[in-house]
Backbone as numpy.savetxt, mean C-alpha at the origin, in Angstrom:
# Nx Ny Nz CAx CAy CAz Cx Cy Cz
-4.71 6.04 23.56 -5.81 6.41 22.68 -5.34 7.24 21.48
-4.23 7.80 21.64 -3.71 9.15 20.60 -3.49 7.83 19.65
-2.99 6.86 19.84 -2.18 5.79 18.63 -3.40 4.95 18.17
-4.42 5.04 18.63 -5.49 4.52 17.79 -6.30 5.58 17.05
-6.35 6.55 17.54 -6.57 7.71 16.58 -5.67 7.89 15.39
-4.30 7.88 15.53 -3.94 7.85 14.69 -3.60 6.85 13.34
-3.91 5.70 13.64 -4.11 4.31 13.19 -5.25 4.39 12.22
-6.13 5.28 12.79 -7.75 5.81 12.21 -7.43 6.69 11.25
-6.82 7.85 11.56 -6.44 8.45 10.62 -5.78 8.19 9.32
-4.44 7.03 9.81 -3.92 6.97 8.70 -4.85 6.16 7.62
-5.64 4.99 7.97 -6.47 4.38 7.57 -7.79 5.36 6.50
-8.25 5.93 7.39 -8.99 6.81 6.49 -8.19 7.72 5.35
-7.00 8.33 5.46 -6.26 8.40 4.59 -5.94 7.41 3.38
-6.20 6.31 3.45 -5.53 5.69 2.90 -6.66 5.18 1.55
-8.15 4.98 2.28 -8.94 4.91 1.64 -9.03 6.32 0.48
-9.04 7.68 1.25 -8.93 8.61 0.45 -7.88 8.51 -0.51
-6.57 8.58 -0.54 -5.43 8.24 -1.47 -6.03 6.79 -2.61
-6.31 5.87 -1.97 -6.55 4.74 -2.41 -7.57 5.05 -3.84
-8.66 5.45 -3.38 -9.91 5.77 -4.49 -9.12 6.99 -5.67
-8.15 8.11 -4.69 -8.09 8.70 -5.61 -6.57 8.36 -7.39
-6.00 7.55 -6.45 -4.96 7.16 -7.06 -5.26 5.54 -7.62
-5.32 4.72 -6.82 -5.99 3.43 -7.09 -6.84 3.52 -8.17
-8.25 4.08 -7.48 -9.20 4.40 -8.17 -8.87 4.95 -9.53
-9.24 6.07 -9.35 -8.98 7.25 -9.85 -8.37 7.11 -11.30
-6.93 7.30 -10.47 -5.83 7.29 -11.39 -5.75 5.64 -11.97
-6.34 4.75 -11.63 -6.24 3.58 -12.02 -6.78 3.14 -13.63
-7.96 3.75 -13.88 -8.45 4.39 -14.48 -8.04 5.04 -15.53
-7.49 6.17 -15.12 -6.24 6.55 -16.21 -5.80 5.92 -17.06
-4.93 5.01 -16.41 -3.99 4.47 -16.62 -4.24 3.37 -17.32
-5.85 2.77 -17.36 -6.29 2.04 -18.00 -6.33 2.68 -19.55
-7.29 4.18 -19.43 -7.64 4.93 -20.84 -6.16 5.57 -21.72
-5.42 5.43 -20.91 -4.05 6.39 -21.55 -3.30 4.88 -22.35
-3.62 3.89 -21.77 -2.99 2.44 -22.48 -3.38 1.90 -23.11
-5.37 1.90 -23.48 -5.36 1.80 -24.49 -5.42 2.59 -26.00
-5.72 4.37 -25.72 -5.06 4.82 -26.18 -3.99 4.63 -26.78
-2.99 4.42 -26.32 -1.33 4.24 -26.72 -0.96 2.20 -27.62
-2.28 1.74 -27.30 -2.34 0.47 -27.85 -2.08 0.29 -29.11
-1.89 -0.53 -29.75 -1.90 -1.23 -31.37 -3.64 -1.05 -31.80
-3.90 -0.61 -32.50 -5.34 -0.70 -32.90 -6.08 -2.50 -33.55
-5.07 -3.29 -33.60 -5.52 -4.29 -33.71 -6.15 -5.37 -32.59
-5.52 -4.61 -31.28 -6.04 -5.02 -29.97 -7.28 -4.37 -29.34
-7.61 -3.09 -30.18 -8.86 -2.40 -29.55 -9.97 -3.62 -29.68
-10.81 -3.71 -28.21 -11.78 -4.42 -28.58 -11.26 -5.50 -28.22
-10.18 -6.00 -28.09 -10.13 -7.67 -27.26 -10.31 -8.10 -25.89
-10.19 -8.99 -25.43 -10.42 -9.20 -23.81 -9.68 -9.29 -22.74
-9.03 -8.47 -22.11 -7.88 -8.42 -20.78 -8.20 -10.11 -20.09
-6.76 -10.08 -19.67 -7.00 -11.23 -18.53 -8.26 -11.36 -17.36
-8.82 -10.04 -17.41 -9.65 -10.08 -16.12 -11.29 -10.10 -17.19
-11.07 -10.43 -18.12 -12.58 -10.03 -18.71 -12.93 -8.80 -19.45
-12.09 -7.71 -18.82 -12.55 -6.50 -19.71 -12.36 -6.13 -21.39
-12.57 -4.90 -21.89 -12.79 -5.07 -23.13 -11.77 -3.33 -23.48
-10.37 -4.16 -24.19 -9.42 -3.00 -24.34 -10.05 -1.78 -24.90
-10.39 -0.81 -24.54 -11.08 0.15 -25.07 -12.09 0.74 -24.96
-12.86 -0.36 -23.80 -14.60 0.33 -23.62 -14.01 0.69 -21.64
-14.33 2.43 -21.52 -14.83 2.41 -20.65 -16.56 2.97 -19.87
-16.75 2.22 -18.97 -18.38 1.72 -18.59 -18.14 2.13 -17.13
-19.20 2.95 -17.06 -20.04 3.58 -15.64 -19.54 2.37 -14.50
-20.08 1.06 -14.66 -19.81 0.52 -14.08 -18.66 -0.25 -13.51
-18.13 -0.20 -14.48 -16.28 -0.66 -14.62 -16.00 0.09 -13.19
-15.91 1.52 -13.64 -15.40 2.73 -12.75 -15.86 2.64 -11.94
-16.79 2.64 -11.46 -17.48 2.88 -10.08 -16.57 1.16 -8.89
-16.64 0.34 -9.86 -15.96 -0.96 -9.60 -14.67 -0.67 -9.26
-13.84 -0.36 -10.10 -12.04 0.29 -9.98 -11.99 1.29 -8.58
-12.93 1.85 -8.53 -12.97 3.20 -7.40 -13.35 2.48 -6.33
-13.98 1.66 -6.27 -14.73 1.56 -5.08 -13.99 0.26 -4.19
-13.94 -0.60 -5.52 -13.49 -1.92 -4.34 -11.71 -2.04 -4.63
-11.23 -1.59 -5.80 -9.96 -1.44 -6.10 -9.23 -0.28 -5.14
-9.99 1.04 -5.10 -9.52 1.86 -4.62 -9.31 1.73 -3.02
-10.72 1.47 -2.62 -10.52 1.42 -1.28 -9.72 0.26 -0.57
-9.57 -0.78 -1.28 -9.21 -2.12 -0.89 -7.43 -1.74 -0.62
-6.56 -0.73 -1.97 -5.80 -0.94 -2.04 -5.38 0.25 -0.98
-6.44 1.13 -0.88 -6.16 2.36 -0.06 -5.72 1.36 1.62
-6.57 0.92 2.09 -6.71 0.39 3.67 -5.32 -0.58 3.58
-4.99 -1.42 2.68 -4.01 -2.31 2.47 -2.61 -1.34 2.47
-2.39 -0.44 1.65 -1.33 0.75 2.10 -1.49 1.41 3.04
-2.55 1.83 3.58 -2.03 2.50 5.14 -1.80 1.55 6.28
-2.31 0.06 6.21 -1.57 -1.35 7.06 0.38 -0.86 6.34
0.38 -1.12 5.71 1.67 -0.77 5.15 2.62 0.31 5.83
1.58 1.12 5.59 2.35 2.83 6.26 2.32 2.77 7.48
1.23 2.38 8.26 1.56 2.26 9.90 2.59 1.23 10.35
2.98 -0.11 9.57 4.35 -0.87 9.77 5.39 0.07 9.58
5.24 0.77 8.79 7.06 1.28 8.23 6.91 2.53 8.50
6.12 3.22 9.01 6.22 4.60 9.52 7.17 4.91 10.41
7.77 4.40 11.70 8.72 5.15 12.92 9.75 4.38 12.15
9.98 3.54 11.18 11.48 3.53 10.06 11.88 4.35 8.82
10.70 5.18 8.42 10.56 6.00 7.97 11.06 7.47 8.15
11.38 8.21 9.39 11.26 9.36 9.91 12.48 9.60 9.85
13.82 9.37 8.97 14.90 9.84 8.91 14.71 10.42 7.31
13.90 9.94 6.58 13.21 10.80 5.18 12.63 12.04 5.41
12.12 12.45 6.25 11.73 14.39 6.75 10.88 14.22 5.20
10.92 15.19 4.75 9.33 15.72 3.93 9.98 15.02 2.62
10.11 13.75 2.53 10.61 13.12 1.14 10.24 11.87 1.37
9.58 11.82 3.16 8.94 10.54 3.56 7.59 9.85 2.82
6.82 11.00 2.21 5.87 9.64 1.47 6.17 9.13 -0.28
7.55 9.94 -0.75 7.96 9.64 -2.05 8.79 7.92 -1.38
9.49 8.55 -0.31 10.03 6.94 0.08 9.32 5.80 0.41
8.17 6.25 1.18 7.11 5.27 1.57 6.84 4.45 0.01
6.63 5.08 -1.02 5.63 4.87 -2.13 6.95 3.95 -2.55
8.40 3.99 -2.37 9.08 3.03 -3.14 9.08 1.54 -1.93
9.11 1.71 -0.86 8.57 0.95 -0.04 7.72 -0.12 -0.10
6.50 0.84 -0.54 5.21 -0.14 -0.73 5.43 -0.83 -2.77
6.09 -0.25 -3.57 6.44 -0.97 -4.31 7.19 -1.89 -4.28
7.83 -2.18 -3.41 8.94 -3.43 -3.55 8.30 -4.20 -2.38
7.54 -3.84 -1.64 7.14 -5.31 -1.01 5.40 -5.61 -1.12
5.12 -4.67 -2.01 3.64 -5.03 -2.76 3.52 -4.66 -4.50
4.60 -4.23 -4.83 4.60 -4.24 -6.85 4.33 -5.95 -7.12
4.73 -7.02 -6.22 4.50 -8.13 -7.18 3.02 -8.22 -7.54
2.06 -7.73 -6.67 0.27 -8.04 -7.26 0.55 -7.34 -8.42
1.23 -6.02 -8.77 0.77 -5.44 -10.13 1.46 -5.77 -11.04
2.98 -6.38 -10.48 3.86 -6.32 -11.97 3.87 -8.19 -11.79
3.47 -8.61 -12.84 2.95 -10.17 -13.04 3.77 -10.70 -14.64
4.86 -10.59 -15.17 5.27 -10.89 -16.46 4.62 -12.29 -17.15
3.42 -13.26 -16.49 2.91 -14.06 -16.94 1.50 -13.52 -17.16
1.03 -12.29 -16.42 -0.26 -11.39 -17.21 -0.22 -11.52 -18.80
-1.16 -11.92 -19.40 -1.23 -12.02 -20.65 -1.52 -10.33 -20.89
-1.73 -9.49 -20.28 -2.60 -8.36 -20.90 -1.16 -7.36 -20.99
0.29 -7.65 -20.41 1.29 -6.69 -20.92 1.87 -6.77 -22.07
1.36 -8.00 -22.45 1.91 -8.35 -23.38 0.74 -8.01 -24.92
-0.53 -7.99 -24.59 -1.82 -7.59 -25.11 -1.80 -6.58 -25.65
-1.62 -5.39 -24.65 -1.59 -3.88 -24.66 -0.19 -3.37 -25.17
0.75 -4.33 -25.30 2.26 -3.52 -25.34 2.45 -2.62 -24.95
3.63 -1.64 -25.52 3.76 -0.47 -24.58 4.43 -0.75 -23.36
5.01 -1.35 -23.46 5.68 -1.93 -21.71 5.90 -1.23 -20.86
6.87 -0.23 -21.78 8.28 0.65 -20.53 6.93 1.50 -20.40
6.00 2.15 -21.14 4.91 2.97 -20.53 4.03 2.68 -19.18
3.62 1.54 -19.74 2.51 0.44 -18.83 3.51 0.70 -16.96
4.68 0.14 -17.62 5.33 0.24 -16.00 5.60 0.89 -15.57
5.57 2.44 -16.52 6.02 3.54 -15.79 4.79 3.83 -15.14
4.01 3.89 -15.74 2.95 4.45 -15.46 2.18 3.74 -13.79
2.37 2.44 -13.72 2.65 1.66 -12.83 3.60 1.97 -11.71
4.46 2.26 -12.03 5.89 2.70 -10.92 5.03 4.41 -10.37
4.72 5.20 -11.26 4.17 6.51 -10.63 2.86 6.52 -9.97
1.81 5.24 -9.69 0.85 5.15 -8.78 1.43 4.92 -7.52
2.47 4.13 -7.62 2.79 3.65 -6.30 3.38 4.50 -5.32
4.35 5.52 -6.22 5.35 6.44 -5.75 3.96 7.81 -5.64
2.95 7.64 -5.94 2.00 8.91 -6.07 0.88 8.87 -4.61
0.88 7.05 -4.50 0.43 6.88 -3.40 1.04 6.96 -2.20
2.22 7.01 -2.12 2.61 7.20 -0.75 2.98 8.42 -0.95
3.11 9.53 -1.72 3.47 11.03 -1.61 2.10 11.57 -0.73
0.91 11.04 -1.74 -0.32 11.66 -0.90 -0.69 11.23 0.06
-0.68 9.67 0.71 -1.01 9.31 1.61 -0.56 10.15 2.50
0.51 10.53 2.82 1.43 11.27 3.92 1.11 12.95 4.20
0.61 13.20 3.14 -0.04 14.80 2.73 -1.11 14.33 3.34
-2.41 13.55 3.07 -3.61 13.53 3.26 -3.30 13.04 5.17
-2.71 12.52 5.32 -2.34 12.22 6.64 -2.39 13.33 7.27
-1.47 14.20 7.30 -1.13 15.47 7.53 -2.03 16.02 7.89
-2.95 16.63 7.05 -3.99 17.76 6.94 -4.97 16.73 7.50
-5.45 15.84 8.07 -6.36 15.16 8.43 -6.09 15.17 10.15
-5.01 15.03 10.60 -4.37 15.62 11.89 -4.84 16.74 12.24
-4.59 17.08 11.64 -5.18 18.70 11.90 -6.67 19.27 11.63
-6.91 18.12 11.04 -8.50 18.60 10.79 -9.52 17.80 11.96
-9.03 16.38 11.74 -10.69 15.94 12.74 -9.98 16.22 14.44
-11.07 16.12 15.02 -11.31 15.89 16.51 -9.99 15.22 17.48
-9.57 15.94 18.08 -8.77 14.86 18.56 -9.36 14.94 20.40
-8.77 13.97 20.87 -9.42 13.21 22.25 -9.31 14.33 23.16
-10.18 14.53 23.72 -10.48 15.48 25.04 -10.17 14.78 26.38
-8.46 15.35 26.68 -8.08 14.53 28.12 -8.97 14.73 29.19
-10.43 15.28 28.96 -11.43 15.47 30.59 -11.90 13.89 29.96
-12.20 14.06 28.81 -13.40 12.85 28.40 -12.63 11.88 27.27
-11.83 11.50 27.81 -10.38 10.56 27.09 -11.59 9.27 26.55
-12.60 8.28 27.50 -13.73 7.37 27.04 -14.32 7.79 25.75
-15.24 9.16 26.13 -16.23 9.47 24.92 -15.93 9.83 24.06
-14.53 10.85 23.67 -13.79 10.98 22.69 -13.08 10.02 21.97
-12.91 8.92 22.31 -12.33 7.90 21.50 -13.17 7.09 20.71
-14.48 6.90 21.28 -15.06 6.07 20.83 -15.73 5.97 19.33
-15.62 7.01 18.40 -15.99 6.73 17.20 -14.13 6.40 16.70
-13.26 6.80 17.36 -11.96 5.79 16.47 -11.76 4.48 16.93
-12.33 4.03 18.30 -12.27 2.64 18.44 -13.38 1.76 17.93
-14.00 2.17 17.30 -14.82 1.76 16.48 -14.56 1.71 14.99
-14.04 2.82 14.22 -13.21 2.38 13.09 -12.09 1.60 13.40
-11.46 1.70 14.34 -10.24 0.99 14.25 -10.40 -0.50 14.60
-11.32 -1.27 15.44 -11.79 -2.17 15.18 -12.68 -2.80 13.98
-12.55 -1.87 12.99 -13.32 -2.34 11.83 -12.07 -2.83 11.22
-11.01 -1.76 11.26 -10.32 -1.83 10.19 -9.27 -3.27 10.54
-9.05 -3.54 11.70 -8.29 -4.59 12.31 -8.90 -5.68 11.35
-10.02 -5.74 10.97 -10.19 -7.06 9.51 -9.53 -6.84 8.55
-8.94 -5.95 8.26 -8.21 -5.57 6.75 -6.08 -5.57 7.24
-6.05 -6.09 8.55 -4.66 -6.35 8.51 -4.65 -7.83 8.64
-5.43 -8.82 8.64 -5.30 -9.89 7.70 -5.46 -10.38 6.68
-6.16 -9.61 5.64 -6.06 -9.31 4.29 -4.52 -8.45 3.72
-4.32 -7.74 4.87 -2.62 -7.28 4.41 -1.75 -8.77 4.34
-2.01 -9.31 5.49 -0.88 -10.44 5.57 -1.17 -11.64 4.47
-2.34 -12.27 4.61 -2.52 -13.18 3.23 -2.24 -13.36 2.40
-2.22 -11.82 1.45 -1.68 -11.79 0.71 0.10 -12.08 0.36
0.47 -12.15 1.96 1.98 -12.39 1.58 2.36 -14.51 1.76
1.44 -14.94 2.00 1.29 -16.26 2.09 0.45 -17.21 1.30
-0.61 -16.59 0.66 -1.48 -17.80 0.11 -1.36 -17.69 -1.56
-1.05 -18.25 -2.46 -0.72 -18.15 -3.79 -2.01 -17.62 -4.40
-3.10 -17.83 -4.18 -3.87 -17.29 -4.77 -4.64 -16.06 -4.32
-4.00 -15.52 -3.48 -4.23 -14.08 -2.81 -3.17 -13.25 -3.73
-2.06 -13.69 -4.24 -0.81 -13.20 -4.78 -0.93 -13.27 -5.89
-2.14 -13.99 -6.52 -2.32 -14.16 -8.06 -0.70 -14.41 -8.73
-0.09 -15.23 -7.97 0.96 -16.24 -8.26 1.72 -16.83 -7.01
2.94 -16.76 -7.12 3.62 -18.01 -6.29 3.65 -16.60 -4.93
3.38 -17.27 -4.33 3.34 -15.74 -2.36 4.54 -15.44 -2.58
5.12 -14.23 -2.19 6.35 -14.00 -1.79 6.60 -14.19 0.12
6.56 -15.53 0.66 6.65 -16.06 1.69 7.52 -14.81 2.67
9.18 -15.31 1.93 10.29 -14.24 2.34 10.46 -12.69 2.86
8.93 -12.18 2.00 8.47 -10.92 2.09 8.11 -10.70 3.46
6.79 -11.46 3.12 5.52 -11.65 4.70 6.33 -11.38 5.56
7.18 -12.38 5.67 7.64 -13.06 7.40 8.75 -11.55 7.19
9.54 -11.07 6.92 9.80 -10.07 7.05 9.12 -8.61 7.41
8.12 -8.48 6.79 6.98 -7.38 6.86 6.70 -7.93 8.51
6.38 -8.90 8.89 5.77 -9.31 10.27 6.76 -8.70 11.08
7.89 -9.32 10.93 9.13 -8.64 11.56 8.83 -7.50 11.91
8.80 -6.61 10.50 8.91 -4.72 11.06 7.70 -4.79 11.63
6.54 -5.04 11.55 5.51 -4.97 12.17 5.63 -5.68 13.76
5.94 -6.05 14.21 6.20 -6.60 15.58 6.94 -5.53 16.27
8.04 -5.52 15.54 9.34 -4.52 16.37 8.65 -2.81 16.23
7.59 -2.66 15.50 6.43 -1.15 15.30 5.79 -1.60 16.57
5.46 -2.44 16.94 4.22 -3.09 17.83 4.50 -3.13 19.31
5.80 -3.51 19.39 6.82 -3.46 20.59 7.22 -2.50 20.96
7.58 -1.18 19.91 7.99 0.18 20.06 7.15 1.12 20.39
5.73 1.35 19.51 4.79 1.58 20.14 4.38 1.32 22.03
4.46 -0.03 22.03 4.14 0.08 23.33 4.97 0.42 24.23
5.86 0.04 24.22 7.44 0.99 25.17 7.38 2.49 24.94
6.40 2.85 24.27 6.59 4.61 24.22 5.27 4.58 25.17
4.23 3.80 24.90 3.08 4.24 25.87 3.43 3.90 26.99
4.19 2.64 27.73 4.04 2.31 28.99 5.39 3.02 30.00
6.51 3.36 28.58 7.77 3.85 29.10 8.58 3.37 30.58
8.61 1.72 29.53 9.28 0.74 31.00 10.08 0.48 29.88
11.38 -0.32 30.25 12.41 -0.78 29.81 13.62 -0.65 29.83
14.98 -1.33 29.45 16.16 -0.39 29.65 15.90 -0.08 28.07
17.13 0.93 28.10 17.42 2.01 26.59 18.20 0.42 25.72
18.98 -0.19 25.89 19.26 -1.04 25.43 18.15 -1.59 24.40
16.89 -2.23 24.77 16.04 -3.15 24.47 15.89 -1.90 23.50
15.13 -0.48 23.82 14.53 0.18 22.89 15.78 0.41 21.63
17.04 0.66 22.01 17.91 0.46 21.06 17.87 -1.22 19.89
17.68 -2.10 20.49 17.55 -3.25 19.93 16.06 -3.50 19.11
14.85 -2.71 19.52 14.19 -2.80 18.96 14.21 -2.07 17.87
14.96 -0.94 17.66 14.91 0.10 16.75 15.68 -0.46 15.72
16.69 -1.05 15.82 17.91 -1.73 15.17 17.23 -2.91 14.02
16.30 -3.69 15.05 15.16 -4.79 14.18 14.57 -4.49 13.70
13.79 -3.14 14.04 12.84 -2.37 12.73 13.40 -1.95 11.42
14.32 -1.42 11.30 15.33 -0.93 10.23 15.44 -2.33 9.61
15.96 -3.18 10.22 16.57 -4.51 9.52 15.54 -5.43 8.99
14.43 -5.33 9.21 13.40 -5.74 9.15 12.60 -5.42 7.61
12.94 -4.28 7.89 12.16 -3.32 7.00 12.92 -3.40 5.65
14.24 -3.43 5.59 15.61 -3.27 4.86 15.28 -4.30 4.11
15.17 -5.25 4.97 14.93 -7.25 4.70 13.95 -7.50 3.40
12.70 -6.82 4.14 11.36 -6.89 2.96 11.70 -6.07 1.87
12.03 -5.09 1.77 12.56 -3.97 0.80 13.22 -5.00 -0.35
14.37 -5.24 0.10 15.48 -6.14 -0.42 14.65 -6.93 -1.17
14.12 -8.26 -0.45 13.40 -9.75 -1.18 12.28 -8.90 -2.17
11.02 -7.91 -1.53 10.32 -8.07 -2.51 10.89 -7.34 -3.64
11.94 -6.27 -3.13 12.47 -5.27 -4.71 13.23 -6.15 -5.37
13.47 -7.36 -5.40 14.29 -8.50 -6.03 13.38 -9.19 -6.95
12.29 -9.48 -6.13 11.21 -10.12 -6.94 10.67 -8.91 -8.22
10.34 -8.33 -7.74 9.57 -6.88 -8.54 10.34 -6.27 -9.97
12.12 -6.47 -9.44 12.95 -5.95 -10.36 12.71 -6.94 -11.57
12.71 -7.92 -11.28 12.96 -9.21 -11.67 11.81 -9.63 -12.87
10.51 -8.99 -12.51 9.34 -9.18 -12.79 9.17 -7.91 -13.82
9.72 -6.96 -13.64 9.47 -6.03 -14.50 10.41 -6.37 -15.83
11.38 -6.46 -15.25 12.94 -6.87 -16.35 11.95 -7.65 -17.25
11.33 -8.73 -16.96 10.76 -10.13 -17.83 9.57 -9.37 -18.53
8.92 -8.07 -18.09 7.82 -7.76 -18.59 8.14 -7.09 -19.92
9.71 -6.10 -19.49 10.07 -4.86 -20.86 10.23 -5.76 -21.59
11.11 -7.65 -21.22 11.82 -8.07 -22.36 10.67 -8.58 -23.03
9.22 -8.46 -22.90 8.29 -9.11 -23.88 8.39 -8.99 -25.13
């Protein structure tokens, strides 16, 4: 029950980080670019419809709500895969997480066939600015994690049933949003281009050998061998996705500065 609580937690974390950085800062990052734009582009139309320069009540509430939270729940699926590969980073673990979740999820943001980097110019800004959500989201996710441990309820070993039951209830909500994590690494138009296939099936990887490890800590059967072998596949796993999607991502940004 402690590992679905905490599954809950990180999740609700993630939404929080998500709105505020996603959201939030998404936002920003919109007003600081066109700011920094060519004034001959104020007023034209982004790839998605919007209008370089106008921001609207409703826009925002839109960016915050379904951007934020969407991308929040989708990074803490993320953070609960790569978390027990994580724990040799000590308190530098959610700056690492955040390069993590950029290289095997920067391809949704960095797109060098987006007409709008090329719209807005400003590149090396656009991506920096881009590179510091990602690295901002996993700093806080891991903070907001933290202090959320310590803040809500945790399970009462007399009443282990009744205490769980408002996290097995989020956590069965949220179990719909780790196939929206994976989709996206398979269907081209979840990827708003070609899937990074290579990624997925890697990410599954660390996620299995998290899944396997997890449960060998709850049931504490096995020889040390296996748990050695599983630990070995998580790393390699993890290493794997890192590698392919920071290949793709590098690759994608390179094509974006050379616009």
């Amino acid at each position: 029950m402690e590992l679905v609580r905490h599954a809950v937690i990180v999740g609700l974390a993630g939404v929080i980080t998500g709105v505020i950085v996603g959201g939030i800062g998404g936002r920003v990052l919109m007003r600081i670019a066109a700011v920094a734009a060519p004034d001959r582009v104020i007023g034209a139309t982004t790839e998605n419809g919007n209008r370089i320069g106008d921001i609207t009540v409703g826009g925002t509430l839109a960016l915050v709500v379904f951007v934020g939270i969407l991308s929040g729940l989708v990074g803490a699926i993320a953070y609960l895969i790569s978390e027990p590969w994580l724990a040799w980073a000590g308190r530098w673990r959610g700056l690492v997480f955040g390069g993590v979740l950029l290289a095997i999820g920067g391809f949704g943001a960095f797109d060098s066939k987006n007409f709008d980097f090329f719209l807005v110019g400003n590149q090396e800004l656009t991506v920096g600015m881009f590179v510091a959500l990602f690295l901002g989201f996993g700093a806080l996710l891991v903070l907001v994690t933290s202090r959320l441990e310590h803040r809500l309820p945790g399970i009462d070993p007399d009443r282990p049933v009744a205490g769980s039951i408002p996290y097995l209830v989020l956590g069965a909500f949220g179990l719909q949003f780790v196939l929206l994590f994976f989709v996206q690494f398979f269907v081209d138009d979840a990827a708003a281009g070609e899937a990074p296939v290579l990624t997925g099936v890697l990410v599954g990887g660390a996620a299995l050998a998290t899944a396997l490890t997890l449960a060998g800590r709850v049931w504490r059967r096995g020889p040390s061998w296996a748990a050695r072998a599983l630990q070995l596949s998580g790393y390699g796993f993890l290493a794997g996705a890192v590698a392919a999607g920071g290949t793709r991502v590098a690759g994608e940004i390179n094509s974006i500065l050379a616009l």
